[in-house]
Amino acid sequence: MDISAIIITFADMERINWIDWGKCVCMTMVVFVHLPQHGDSFVLRYCSSVVLASFFFISGYLKKPTSSVKSSLRKYWNTLLLPYLAYNLLFFPYWLVRRLMENPEPLSFATVLKPVAGVFLPQLNSPFSCELNGITWFLIALFLMHLIADLCQHIRHGNMLLLLLCLVTIVLYGANKYYHYAPNLTYNGFVRCLTFYAMGHLFRQRGLWTTGRPRRCLATALLALSLSIAVFYWHIHESHFVLHIALFYIVNILSVFGILGLCRTASPYRSGVVVLVSTGTMVIMGLHPMVIGCINFALEHLLAVCPIYYSTLESVGLALAIVAMLLPVILLCIRRYPLLLGKRNQRVLPIEAAR
């Protein structure tokens, strides 16, 4: 099947083209920031700082109301928690082989049990547990955010409560950065990103970003992105801690308007590849650490360089290549394993090639 000639739709979801572009761009950025790179370049630091904001904004924007908290739990068990377990199960053989190669000492039962315990203690690093497929923290964090949004939906002044929770998590994020009281990936990601999830959720409720003039969107996006980069430069050199944290959120909010604003200008242009990447975001997120690890191992032995690092341009090219490598896996999941897409059912509709 020609990838450029398909659009994948699901029975429970209507496609929003700028969302597809946004997920495609952000997913490529995630792969980019996880590649080992020379030094700590400004581009790498900026992308690492802002990519999650747009991702969680999109998740909040796509959030649909549910009839009850019970139905929410059933839905998110199927679409988030089961994939979380599946991607950690797929990751375990890779972890085991890598552990044996890096440490020739025999594995003890306690050593093998630690990553298993870490799966059930949302990727917690502790004396008795450790992260396995650490990137899957986002599924647990998203599960909690969806539940909070559903709870707020069914109570009076729910939106005000959600905004209050965002303020609390901003304080908790700043406190954790200062005191390092909770190094857990899931906790850090949750308190860092709830604000952007709520922002997307409230945008959708208010009917924002459903329409827009392309030229105005482009001008606004370029201005927001430029301001975001400028404020980020201030943020990384700001020594006053409270202002440093405040600037972090300003940078990320501006980046949402910049990155997703640019994607909105691309909305008239439909691409089967973009939709495929958007549909398979969970697949790429869950599998790309293993792909990166295998590529690094192969290049280290081929080039006799250990450890290997890439330049910024090399990392961009490699990120695009890794996303392309996973497209056949996404197609396979669409046809046979929708669970790995966070879906319970799907249909593939061939259409005329996107122009």
Short mmCIF file of C-alpha atoms in Angstrom, two decimals:
data_model
loop_
_atom_site.label_atom_id
_atom_site.label_comp_id
_atom_site.label_asym_id
_atom_site.label_seq_id
_atom_site.Cartn_x
_atom_site.Cartn_y
_atom_site.Cartn_z
CA MET A 1 0.00 0.00 0.00
CA ASP A 2 1.34 3.45 -0.92
CA ILE A 3 1.77 5.38 2.32
CA SER A 4 1.38 8.71 0.56
CA ALA A 5 -2.06 7.62 -0.67
CA ILE A 6 -3.71 6.73 2.64
CA ILE A 7 -5.35 8.53 5.48
CA ILE A 8 -5.99 6.49 8.59
CA THR A 9 -9.14 7.24 10.53
CA PHE A 10 -10.49 5.65 13.66
CA ALA A 11 -14.08 5.02 14.58
CA ASP A 12 -13.79 7.16 17.73
CA MET A 13 -11.74 10.08 16.39
CA GLU A 14 -12.07 12.80 13.78
CA ARG A 15 -8.80 13.96 12.29
CA ILE A 16 -7.69 17.57 12.69
CA ASN A 17 -4.99 18.19 10.13
CA TRP A 18 -2.93 20.75 12.09
CA ILE A 19 -2.96 18.35 15.05
CA ASP A 20 -1.49 15.67 12.79
CA TRP A 21 1.25 18.08 11.71
CA GLY A 22 1.87 19.05 15.33
CA LYS A 23 2.20 15.46 16.53
CA CYS A 24 4.50 14.64 13.61
CA VAL A 25 6.80 17.60 14.31
CA CYS A 26 6.84 17.02 18.06
CA MET A 27 7.48 13.29 17.71
CA THR A 28 10.49 13.96 15.49
CA MET A 29 11.75 16.47 18.06
CA VAL A 30 11.42 13.86 20.83
CA VAL A 31 13.58 11.40 18.88
CA PHE A 32 16.05 14.22 18.17
CA VAL A 33 16.52 15.15 21.83
CA HIS A 34 17.07 11.53 22.86
CA LEU A 35 20.05 11.10 20.53
CA PRO A 36 23.51 11.47 22.13
CA GLN A 37 24.93 14.73 20.83
CA HIS A 38 28.20 16.65 21.02
CA GLY A 39 28.11 19.07 23.92
CA ASP A 40 24.93 20.70 25.14
CA SER A 41 24.00 22.88 22.18
CA PHE A 42 21.47 25.68 22.37
CA VAL A 43 19.24 23.89 19.83
CA LEU A 44 19.23 20.69 21.90
CA ARG A 45 18.54 22.55 25.14
CA TYR A 46 15.70 24.53 23.58
CA CYS A 47 14.04 21.51 21.97
CA SER A 48 14.37 19.49 25.18
CA SER A 49 12.74 22.30 27.13
CA VAL A 50 9.73 22.94 24.89
CA VAL A 51 8.76 19.72 23.09
CA LEU A 52 6.60 18.32 25.90
CA ALA A 53 4.51 21.48 26.17
CA SER A 54 3.12 21.11 22.64
CA PHE A 55 2.63 17.36 23.09
CA PHE A 56 0.53 17.75 26.22
CA PHE A 57 -1.32 20.76 24.78
CA ILE A 58 -2.41 18.51 21.90
CA SER A 59 -3.49 15.79 24.34
CA GLY A 60 -5.61 18.29 26.23
CA TYR A 61 -7.03 19.71 23.02
CA LEU A 62 -8.13 16.24 21.89
CA LYS A 63 -9.68 15.36 25.25
CA LYS A 64 -13.33 14.39 24.87
CA PRO A 65 -15.89 14.44 27.70
CA THR A 66 -16.98 11.14 29.20
CA SER A 67 -20.25 10.15 30.81
CA SER A 68 -18.75 9.08 34.15
CA VAL A 69 -15.49 8.52 35.97
CA LYS A 70 -16.14 4.77 35.75
CA SER A 71 -16.31 4.92 31.95
CA SER A 72 -13.14 7.05 32.00
CA LEU A 73 -11.27 4.39 33.95
CA ARG A 74 -12.41 1.70 31.52
CA LYS A 75 -11.46 3.79 28.50
CA TYR A 76 -8.03 4.82 29.76
CA TRP A 77 -7.21 1.32 30.94
CA ASN A 78 -7.54 0.20 27.32
CA THR A 79 -5.95 3.21 25.64
CA LEU A 80 -3.17 4.17 28.07
CA LEU A 81 -2.45 1.64 30.82
CA LEU A 82 -2.48 -1.52 28.67
CA PRO A 83 -0.13 0.11 26.11
CA TYR A 84 2.08 1.20 29.01
CA LEU A 85 2.41 -2.41 30.14
CA ALA A 86 2.85 -3.63 26.56
CA TYR A 87 5.72 -1.26 25.73
CA ASN A 88 7.53 -2.14 28.95
CA LEU A 89 7.07 -5.83 28.20
CA LEU A 90 8.54 -5.31 24.72
CA PHE A 91 11.42 -3.34 26.22
CA PHE A 92 12.37 -5.96 28.81
CA PRO A 93 14.32 -8.33 26.45
CA TYR A 94 16.27 -5.33 25.13
CA TRP A 95 17.07 -4.25 28.71
CA LEU A 96 18.14 -7.78 29.61
CA VAL A 97 20.48 -8.19 26.62
CA ARG A 98 21.98 -4.74 27.15
CA ARG A 99 22.50 -5.43 30.86
CA LEU A 100 24.30 -8.69 30.09
CA MET A 101 26.52 -7.02 27.47
CA GLU A 102 27.45 -4.08 29.67
CA ASN A 103 27.97 -6.09 32.85
CA PRO A 104 29.32 -9.63 32.53
CA GLU A 105 28.50 -10.47 36.15
CA PRO A 106 25.67 -13.00 36.57
CA LEU A 107 22.22 -11.52 37.01
CA SER A 108 20.61 -11.97 40.39
CA PHE A 109 16.88 -12.38 40.91
CA ALA A 110 16.81 -9.02 42.74
CA THR A 111 18.49 -7.28 39.79
CA VAL A 112 15.90 -8.65 37.34
CA LEU A 113 13.06 -7.80 39.71
CA LYS A 114 14.01 -4.11 40.04
CA PRO A 115 12.86 -2.99 36.55
CA VAL A 116 9.73 -5.13 36.91
CA ALA A 117 8.94 -3.33 40.15
CA GLY A 118 9.70 -0.04 38.40
CA VAL A 119 6.96 -0.72 35.84
CA PHE A 120 4.34 -1.02 38.58
CA LEU A 121 5.77 1.96 40.47
CA PRO A 122 5.56 4.27 37.39
CA GLN A 123 9.29 4.17 36.47
CA LEU A 124 10.45 4.92 40.02
CA ASN A 125 14.19 4.77 40.70
CA SER A 126 14.70 3.53 44.26
CA PRO A 127 16.75 0.93 46.17
CA PHE A 128 14.19 -1.71 45.19
CA SER A 129 13.04 -0.52 41.73
CA CYS A 130 14.37 1.20 38.61
CA GLU A 131 12.97 2.56 35.38
CA LEU A 132 12.60 0.14 32.48
CA ASN A 133 11.23 1.90 29.41
CA GLY A 134 11.48 5.32 31.02
CA ILE A 135 9.85 7.22 28.16
CA THR A 136 6.53 5.52 28.91
CA TRP A 137 6.11 7.77 31.94
CA PHE A 138 4.04 10.02 29.68
CA LEU A 139 1.27 7.39 29.46
CA ILE A 140 0.83 7.32 33.24
CA ALA A 141 0.99 11.10 33.47
CA LEU A 142 -1.56 11.43 30.67
CA PHE A 143 -3.81 8.90 32.39
CA LEU A 144 -3.81 11.04 35.55
CA MET A 145 -4.44 14.25 33.58
CA HIS A 146 -7.40 12.72 31.75
CA LEU A 147 -8.91 11.55 35.04
CA ILE A 148 -8.49 14.99 36.59
CA ALA A 149 -10.12 16.62 33.56
CA ASP A 150 -13.05 14.18 33.80
CA LEU A 151 -13.47 14.79 37.52
CA CYS A 152 -13.45 18.55 36.95
CA GLN A 153 -16.04 18.09 34.20
CA HIS A 154 -18.54 16.60 36.67
CA ILE A 155 -18.22 19.17 39.46
CA ARG A 156 -19.22 22.78 39.80
CA HIS A 157 -16.51 25.31 38.91
CA GLY A 158 -14.43 22.47 37.54
CA ASN A 159 -12.38 24.70 35.25
CA MET A 160 -11.43 26.94 38.16
CA LEU A 161 -10.31 23.89 40.10
CA LEU A 162 -8.24 22.74 37.13
CA LEU A 163 -6.54 26.13 36.91
CA LEU A 164 -5.85 26.03 40.65
CA LEU A 165 -4.28 22.60 40.28
CA CYS A 166 -2.09 23.99 37.51
CA LEU A 167 -0.81 26.71 39.84
CA VAL A 168 -0.10 24.08 42.50
CA THR A 169 1.84 21.91 40.05
CA ILE A 170 3.90 24.91 38.90
CA VAL A 171 4.95 25.47 42.52
CA LEU A 172 5.63 21.76 42.98
CA TYR A 173 7.73 21.66 39.82
CA GLY A 174 9.79 24.62 40.99
CA ALA A 175 10.20 23.10 44.46
CA ASN A 176 11.30 19.79 42.98
CA LYS A 177 13.85 21.52 40.75
CA TYR A 178 15.25 23.25 43.84
CA TYR A 179 15.07 20.52 46.49
CA HIS A 180 15.12 17.36 44.30
CA TYR A 181 12.67 15.70 46.65
CA ALA A 182 11.03 13.48 43.99
CA PRO A 183 13.30 12.30 41.15
CA ASN A 184 10.58 10.07 39.67
CA LEU A 185 10.06 10.62 35.92
CA THR A 186 6.28 10.35 36.08
CA TYR A 187 5.92 12.82 38.94
CA ASN A 188 8.28 15.31 37.31
CA GLY A 189 6.50 15.04 33.98
CA PHE A 190 3.07 15.41 35.56
CA VAL A 191 3.81 18.55 37.59
CA ARG A 192 5.74 20.03 34.67
CA CYS A 193 3.13 19.47 31.99
CA LEU A 194 -0.34 19.65 33.57
CA THR A 195 -0.46 23.38 32.81
CA PHE A 196 -0.03 22.80 29.07
CA TYR A 197 -2.54 19.95 29.04
CA ALA A 198 -5.10 22.19 30.78
CA MET A 199 -4.32 24.98 28.33
CA GLY A 200 -5.13 22.74 25.37
CA HIS A 201 -8.25 21.41 27.09
CA LEU A 202 -9.58 24.91 27.74
CA PHE A 203 -8.74 26.03 24.18
CA ARG A 204 -10.91 23.22 22.80
CA GLN A 205 -13.75 23.99 25.22
CA ARG A 206 -13.73 27.63 24.09
CA GLY A 207 -13.62 26.67 20.41
CA LEU A 208 -10.24 28.34 19.86
CA TRP A 209 -7.96 27.42 16.97
CA THR A 210 -10.79 25.87 15.00
CA THR A 211 -10.35 28.51 12.28
CA GLY A 212 -7.73 31.05 11.33
CA ARG A 213 -6.27 33.00 8.45
CA PRO A 214 -3.03 31.37 7.23
CA ARG A 215 -1.06 34.61 6.91
CA ARG A 216 -2.10 35.84 10.34
CA CYS A 217 -1.33 32.41 11.84
CA LEU A 218 2.10 32.43 10.22
CA ALA A 219 2.96 35.93 11.46
CA THR A 220 1.77 35.15 14.98
CA ALA A 221 3.62 31.83 15.03
CA LEU A 222 6.92 33.33 13.88
CA LEU A 223 6.64 36.14 16.43
CA ALA A 224 5.81 33.71 19.25
CA LEU A 225 8.63 31.34 18.31
CA SER A 226 11.14 34.19 18.10
CA LEU A 227 10.07 35.50 21.51
CA SER A 228 10.21 31.98 22.95
CA ILE A 229 13.82 31.51 21.78
CA ALA A 230 14.82 34.96 23.07
CA VAL A 231 13.22 34.42 26.49
CA PHE A 232 14.77 30.93 26.65
CA TYR A 233 18.21 32.51 26.28
CA TRP A 234 17.32 34.76 29.22
CA HIS A 235 15.89 31.78 31.15
CA ILE A 236 19.05 29.63 30.96
CA HIS A 237 21.22 32.51 32.19
CA GLU A 238 18.85 33.77 34.88
CA SER A 239 20.26 33.12 38.36
CA HIS A 240 17.17 34.16 40.39
CA PHE A 241 15.44 30.81 40.84
CA VAL A 242 11.80 31.98 41.03
CA LEU A 243 12.21 34.10 37.90
CA HIS A 244 14.03 31.19 36.25
CA ILE A 245 10.99 28.93 36.78
CA ALA A 246 8.54 31.64 35.70
CA LEU A 247 10.50 32.17 32.50
CA PHE A 248 10.43 28.42 31.85
CA TYR A 249 6.62 28.51 31.61
CA ILE A 250 6.64 31.69 29.53
CA VAL A 251 9.09 30.05 27.11
CA ASN A 252 6.91 26.95 26.81
CA ILE A 253 3.62 28.80 26.38
CA LEU A 254 5.18 30.93 23.64
CA SER A 255 6.60 27.77 22.03
CA VAL A 256 3.11 26.25 21.89
CA PHE A 257 1.87 29.27 19.95
CA GLY A 258 4.99 29.16 17.77
CA ILE A 259 5.31 25.45 16.96
CA LEU A 260 1.62 24.63 16.73
CA GLY A 261 0.93 27.96 15.05
CA LEU A 262 3.28 26.95 12.25
CA CYS A 263 1.48 23.61 12.06
CA ARG A 264 -1.82 25.46 11.72
CA THR A 265 -0.48 27.25 8.65
CA ALA A 266 0.26 23.80 7.17
CA SER A 267 -3.31 22.65 7.83
CA PRO A 268 -4.47 23.03 4.18
CA TYR A 269 -1.79 20.54 3.11
CA ARG A 270 -2.71 16.93 3.81
CA SER A 271 -0.02 14.24 3.82
CA GLY A 272 -0.48 10.51 4.29
CA VAL A 273 2.98 10.21 5.88
CA VAL A 274 2.18 12.96 8.40
CA VAL A 275 -1.10 11.26 9.33
CA LEU A 276 0.67 7.93 9.64
CA VAL A 277 3.27 9.39 12.03
CA SER A 278 0.52 11.13 13.98
CA THR A 279 -1.47 7.92 14.25
CA GLY A 280 1.63 6.00 15.35
CA THR A 281 2.89 8.52 17.87
CA MET A 282 2.62 5.98 20.68
CA VAL A 283 4.51 3.37 18.63
CA ILE A 284 7.39 5.76 17.91
CA MET A 285 7.44 6.98 21.50
CA GLY A 286 7.53 3.46 22.93
CA LEU A 287 10.01 1.90 20.49
CA HIS A 288 12.46 4.63 19.54
CA PRO A 289 14.73 4.20 22.63
CA MET A 290 15.44 0.63 21.52
CA VAL A 291 16.06 1.73 17.92
CA ILE A 292 18.45 4.45 19.08
CA GLY A 293 20.25 1.97 21.31
CA CYS A 294 20.69 -0.53 18.47
CA ILE A 295 21.90 2.14 16.03
CA ASN A 296 24.39 3.49 18.58
CA PHE A 297 25.71 -0.01 19.27
CA ALA A 298 26.12 -0.79 15.56
CA LEU A 299 27.87 2.51 14.76
CA GLU A 300 30.15 2.29 17.80
CA HIS A 301 31.43 -1.09 16.62
CA LEU A 302 31.53 -0.13 12.96
CA LEU A 303 33.41 3.13 13.56
CA ALA A 304 35.34 1.93 16.62
CA VAL A 305 34.09 4.92 18.61
CA CYS A 306 32.68 4.48 22.10
CA PRO A 307 30.57 6.21 23.16
CA ILE A 308 29.27 7.75 19.97
CA TYR A 309 27.96 11.31 19.68
CA TYR A 310 26.28 13.10 16.79
CA SER A 311 26.31 16.68 15.58
CA THR A 312 23.07 18.67 15.46
CA LEU A 313 22.64 18.12 11.71
CA GLU A 314 23.45 14.43 12.02
CA SER A 315 20.89 14.14 14.81
CA VAL A 316 18.20 15.80 12.71
CA GLY A 317 18.85 13.42 9.83
CA LEU A 318 18.99 10.41 12.12
CA ALA A 319 15.76 11.41 13.87
CA LEU A 320 13.96 11.62 10.51
CA ALA A 321 15.46 8.25 9.51
CA ILE A 322 14.30 6.58 12.75
CA VAL A 323 10.77 7.91 12.30
CA ALA A 324 10.79 6.59 8.71
CA MET A 325 12.09 3.20 9.88
CA LEU A 326 9.14 2.84 12.24
CA LEU A 327 6.47 3.59 9.61
CA PRO A 328 6.12 -0.09 8.60
CA VAL A 329 5.70 -0.98 12.28
CA ILE A 330 2.90 1.58 12.55
CA LEU A 331 1.18 0.06 9.51
CA LEU A 332 1.48 -3.39 11.10
CA CYS A 333 -0.06 -2.11 14.33
CA ILE A 334 -2.91 -0.48 12.42
CA ARG A 335 -3.75 -3.78 10.77
CA ARG A 336 -3.15 -6.22 13.61
CA TYR A 337 -2.15 -4.61 16.91
CA PRO A 338 -4.27 -1.49 17.53
CA LEU A 339 -3.55 -1.83 21.26
CA LEU A 340 -0.04 -0.49 20.59
CA LEU A 341 -1.63 2.61 19.06
CA GLY A 342 -3.80 3.15 22.12
CA LYS A 343 -6.86 2.14 20.08
CA ARG A 344 -9.46 -0.57 20.48
CA ASN A 345 -10.68 -0.54 16.86
CA GLN A 346 -9.74 1.10 13.61
CA ARG A 347 -10.31 1.15 9.89
CA VAL A 348 -7.98 2.12 7.07
CA LEU A 349 -9.50 4.14 4.28
CA PRO A 350 -7.48 4.50 1.05
CA ILE A 351 -7.93 7.89 -0.56
CA GLU A 352 -6.51 9.78 -3.45
CA ALA A 353 -2.88 10.71 -2.89
CA ALA A 354 -2.54 13.93 -0.90
CA ARG A 355 -1.59 16.91 -2.98
#
